[in-house]
Amino acid sequence: MLIDVKNLYKIYNEGKENEVRALDGIDLQIDRGEFVAIIGASGSGKSTLMNVLGLLDIPTYGEYHLDGTDVTTLTDKQQAHMRNKQIGFIFQGYNLIPALSAAENVELPLIYQGMGIDNREVRVEEALQKVAMFDRADHKPAEMSGGQQQRVAIARAIAPHPPIIMADEPTGALDSKTGRHVLEILHTLHQEMGTTVILITHDNSIAATAERVVRISDGKIIYDGDKEGAGL
């Protein structure tokens, strides 16, 4: 089991009048190689769940095993190391560094991993080729369209060859045609590299492209199954 979460809670202002249970007793298991959409309205808890699964936030209570490791027992430094090794992130806002070229943005996580320059160059070219952006390797974000920036962000996420890609509303800032292209890239990565993809969305049509749909509401999972039964 790649991801195994049991009785997970994320509570803000616990015990106070304004207590908020962003996650309220979540149980979730995801196997290696799955393509899962986590869908819910704004405020449902889906982004909080991704942040916890992605080791960007810690739960208030509960168990979380990632690739067999109980991550709740790790130090911040150990969690950061595991996050860099296991997970590639794609965000709605791209999160590229404006002063760096496309190639330099893609290279960053490889530098953090301590990879040698020759291997970094190979990985950067490989990743940019996969998203058809190698011809823009020297361009900075301001010189690219939103769709091009998102493709570079995908290249940055996949360059370290992580077993998991977590994509939080990756098409949210894009027009429908460009958004479809981004989804096609994610599906190709899933099929060709066996990458586990966890797609966070509020959009039924986007969730319907996944093999498995997890619907979350008020911090609870209210559906977990195939897309045919999800009413999409």
XYZ file of C-alpha atoms in Angstrom:
232
model
C 0.000 0.000 0.000
C 1.562 3.292 -1.068
C -0.694 5.611 0.993
C -2.536 4.382 4.082
C -4.462 6.901 6.186
C -6.590 5.935 9.176
C -8.847 8.096 11.348
C -7.206 11.320 10.194
C -8.213 14.652 11.712
C -7.100 18.216 11.053
C -8.748 20.503 13.602
C -8.323 24.254 13.914
C -9.132 26.036 17.213
C -9.855 22.693 18.857
C -12.247 22.889 21.777
C -13.233 26.484 21.087
C -16.508 27.927 19.815
C -14.984 28.526 16.390
C -13.545 24.989 16.086
C -13.195 23.851 12.470
C -12.727 20.198 11.515
C -11.107 20.513 8.105
C -10.563 16.737 8.145
C -12.967 14.744 10.281
C -11.978 11.085 10.594
C -10.602 10.282 7.126
C -9.763 6.695 6.132
C -8.072 6.408 2.732
C -5.852 3.850 1.017
C -4.210 4.401 -2.367
C -2.223 1.696 -4.147
C 0.848 2.273 -6.264
C -0.053 3.191 -9.847
C -3.608 4.450 -9.230
C -5.083 7.573 -10.826
C -7.391 9.073 -8.182
C -9.475 12.245 -8.235
C -10.361 13.826 -4.897
C -13.361 16.048 -5.520
C -15.261 18.474 -3.331
C -16.604 21.990 -3.152
C -14.567 24.907 -1.841
C -14.035 24.404 1.887
C -14.762 20.679 1.775
C -11.284 19.730 3.020
C -9.817 18.408 -0.224
C -6.822 20.774 -0.317
C -6.170 20.196 3.397
C -6.150 16.465 2.678
C -3.646 16.951 -0.152
C -1.424 19.082 2.095
C -1.401 16.347 4.742
C -0.836 13.557 2.194
C 1.909 15.665 0.603
C 3.665 16.260 3.943
C 3.069 20.003 3.643
C 0.944 19.970 6.810
C 0.631 17.696 9.832
C -2.613 16.126 11.059
C -4.013 16.844 14.509
C -4.721 13.143 15.052
C -4.570 9.934 13.076
C -2.213 7.546 11.332
C -0.462 8.128 8.011
C 1.841 5.558 6.444
C 3.574 6.546 3.201
C 5.259 3.655 1.397
C 5.295 1.744 4.692
C 6.750 4.558 6.813
C 4.763 6.120 9.667
C 5.377 9.732 8.653
C 3.802 11.163 11.817
C 6.891 9.990 13.751
C 9.390 11.765 11.466
C 11.147 15.038 12.174
C 10.541 18.045 9.893
C 13.842 17.363 8.145
C 12.977 13.687 7.626
C 9.532 14.626 6.294
C 11.118 17.103 3.868
C 13.515 14.407 2.637
C 10.652 11.961 2.106
C 8.535 14.612 0.377
C 11.364 15.434 -2.051
C 11.920 11.742 -2.771
C 8.330 10.549 -3.060
C 6.137 13.413 -4.302
C 5.980 15.871 -7.180
C 3.542 18.775 -6.824
C 1.557 20.672 -9.457
C -0.371 23.736 -8.292
C -3.032 25.923 -9.877
C -0.736 28.944 -9.673
C 2.262 27.169 -11.324
C 4.651 28.433 -8.573
C 7.549 28.940 -10.992
C 10.379 31.261 -9.947
C 10.135 34.340 -12.223
C 13.875 35.028 -12.404
C 14.711 31.507 -13.591
C 14.344 29.984 -17.056
C 12.124 26.973 -17.694
C 15.154 24.662 -17.546
C 16.390 26.236 -14.296
C 12.954 25.881 -12.692
C 12.836 22.198 -13.643
C 16.385 21.691 -12.342
C 15.655 23.041 -8.851
C 14.285 19.858 -7.188
C 17.202 17.900 -8.651
C 19.651 20.318 -7.027
C 17.826 19.868 -3.720
C 18.301 16.121 -4.101
C 22.037 16.589 -4.564
C 22.070 15.175 -8.107
C 25.219 15.767 -10.163
C 25.122 18.314 -12.994
C 25.400 15.772 -15.839
C 22.462 13.751 -14.562
C 20.517 16.956 -13.918
C 20.929 18.057 -17.515
C 19.665 14.701 -18.789
C 16.638 14.760 -16.455
C 15.756 18.374 -17.323
C 15.826 17.692 -21.067
C 13.846 14.461 -20.619
C 11.151 16.185 -18.543
C 10.804 19.187 -20.855
C 10.613 16.882 -23.883
C 7.765 14.927 -22.253
C 5.657 18.098 -21.980
C 6.767 19.471 -25.386
C 8.551 22.474 -23.848
C 12.207 21.785 -24.607
C 12.157 24.466 -27.309
C 11.280 26.993 -24.561
C 13.966 25.820 -22.118
C 15.635 29.254 -21.990
C 12.402 31.239 -21.607
C 11.385 32.766 -18.293
C 7.811 32.431 -16.969
C 6.819 35.953 -18.075
C 7.663 34.946 -21.651
C 5.262 31.990 -21.590
C 1.489 31.550 -21.664
C -0.355 30.073 -18.694
C -0.559 26.693 -20.378
C 3.154 26.715 -21.141
C 3.952 27.641 -17.538
C 1.818 24.762 -16.288
C 3.616 22.356 -18.606
C 6.943 23.553 -17.175
C 5.510 23.050 -13.677
C 4.606 19.477 -14.654
C 8.141 18.952 -15.982
C 9.542 20.221 -12.669
C 7.287 17.784 -10.785
C 8.286 14.736 -12.849
C 12.019 15.422 -13.308
C 12.997 13.658 -10.034
C 10.923 10.600 -11.117
C 8.731 10.641 -7.997
C 6.331 7.713 -7.530
C 3.507 10.165 -6.703
C 2.242 13.275 -8.480
C -0.184 15.462 -6.503
C -1.995 18.009 -8.657
C -4.122 20.649 -6.896
C -6.614 22.172 -9.368
C -3.931 21.989 -12.110
C -6.293 23.270 -14.823
C -8.034 25.902 -12.675
C -6.273 28.900 -14.236
C -6.394 27.599 -17.814
C -8.888 27.709 -20.666
C -10.722 24.456 -21.382
C -8.592 23.428 -24.381
C -5.304 23.995 -22.554
C -6.733 22.297 -19.464
C -7.565 19.186 -21.485
C -3.996 19.113 -22.779
C -2.622 19.267 -19.226
C -4.875 16.348 -18.211
C -3.688 14.382 -21.244
C -0.078 14.882 -20.112
C -0.927 13.571 -16.634
C -2.674 10.512 -18.077
C 0.277 9.804 -20.382
C 2.683 9.968 -17.428
C 0.435 7.618 -15.494
C 0.275 5.121 -18.352
C 3.899 5.269 -19.494
C 5.720 5.644 -16.162
C 3.258 4.016 -13.768
C 3.123 7.208 -11.726
C 0.486 7.391 -8.991
C -1.570 10.518 -9.710
C -3.742 12.234 -7.089
C -5.814 14.962 -8.717
C -7.584 17.522 -6.515
C -10.537 19.242 -8.196
C -13.970 20.776 -7.687
C -14.938 20.005 -11.300
C -17.001 16.885 -12.063
C -15.820 16.712 -15.680
C -12.178 16.698 -14.595
C -12.805 14.117 -11.872
C -14.508 11.930 -14.482
C -11.153 11.464 -16.262
C -9.809 9.522 -13.255
C -10.119 5.768 -12.663
C -11.248 6.254 -9.076
C -13.173 9.103 -7.463
C -13.066 10.111 -3.798
C -15.711 12.709 -2.910
C -15.163 14.750 0.244
C -17.637 17.010 2.062
C -17.270 18.778 5.414
C -14.002 16.967 6.032
C -15.484 13.482 5.518
C -15.268 11.030 2.618
C -18.821 10.494 1.380
C -17.974 8.400 -1.717
C -14.994 6.290 -2.753
C -15.285 4.150 -5.858
C -15.290 4.103 -9.646
C -16.416 7.113 -11.656
C -19.505 5.305 -12.919
C -20.927 5.195 -9.414
C -19.853 8.738 -8.548
C -22.670 10.424 -10.453
C -20.299 12.487 -12.601
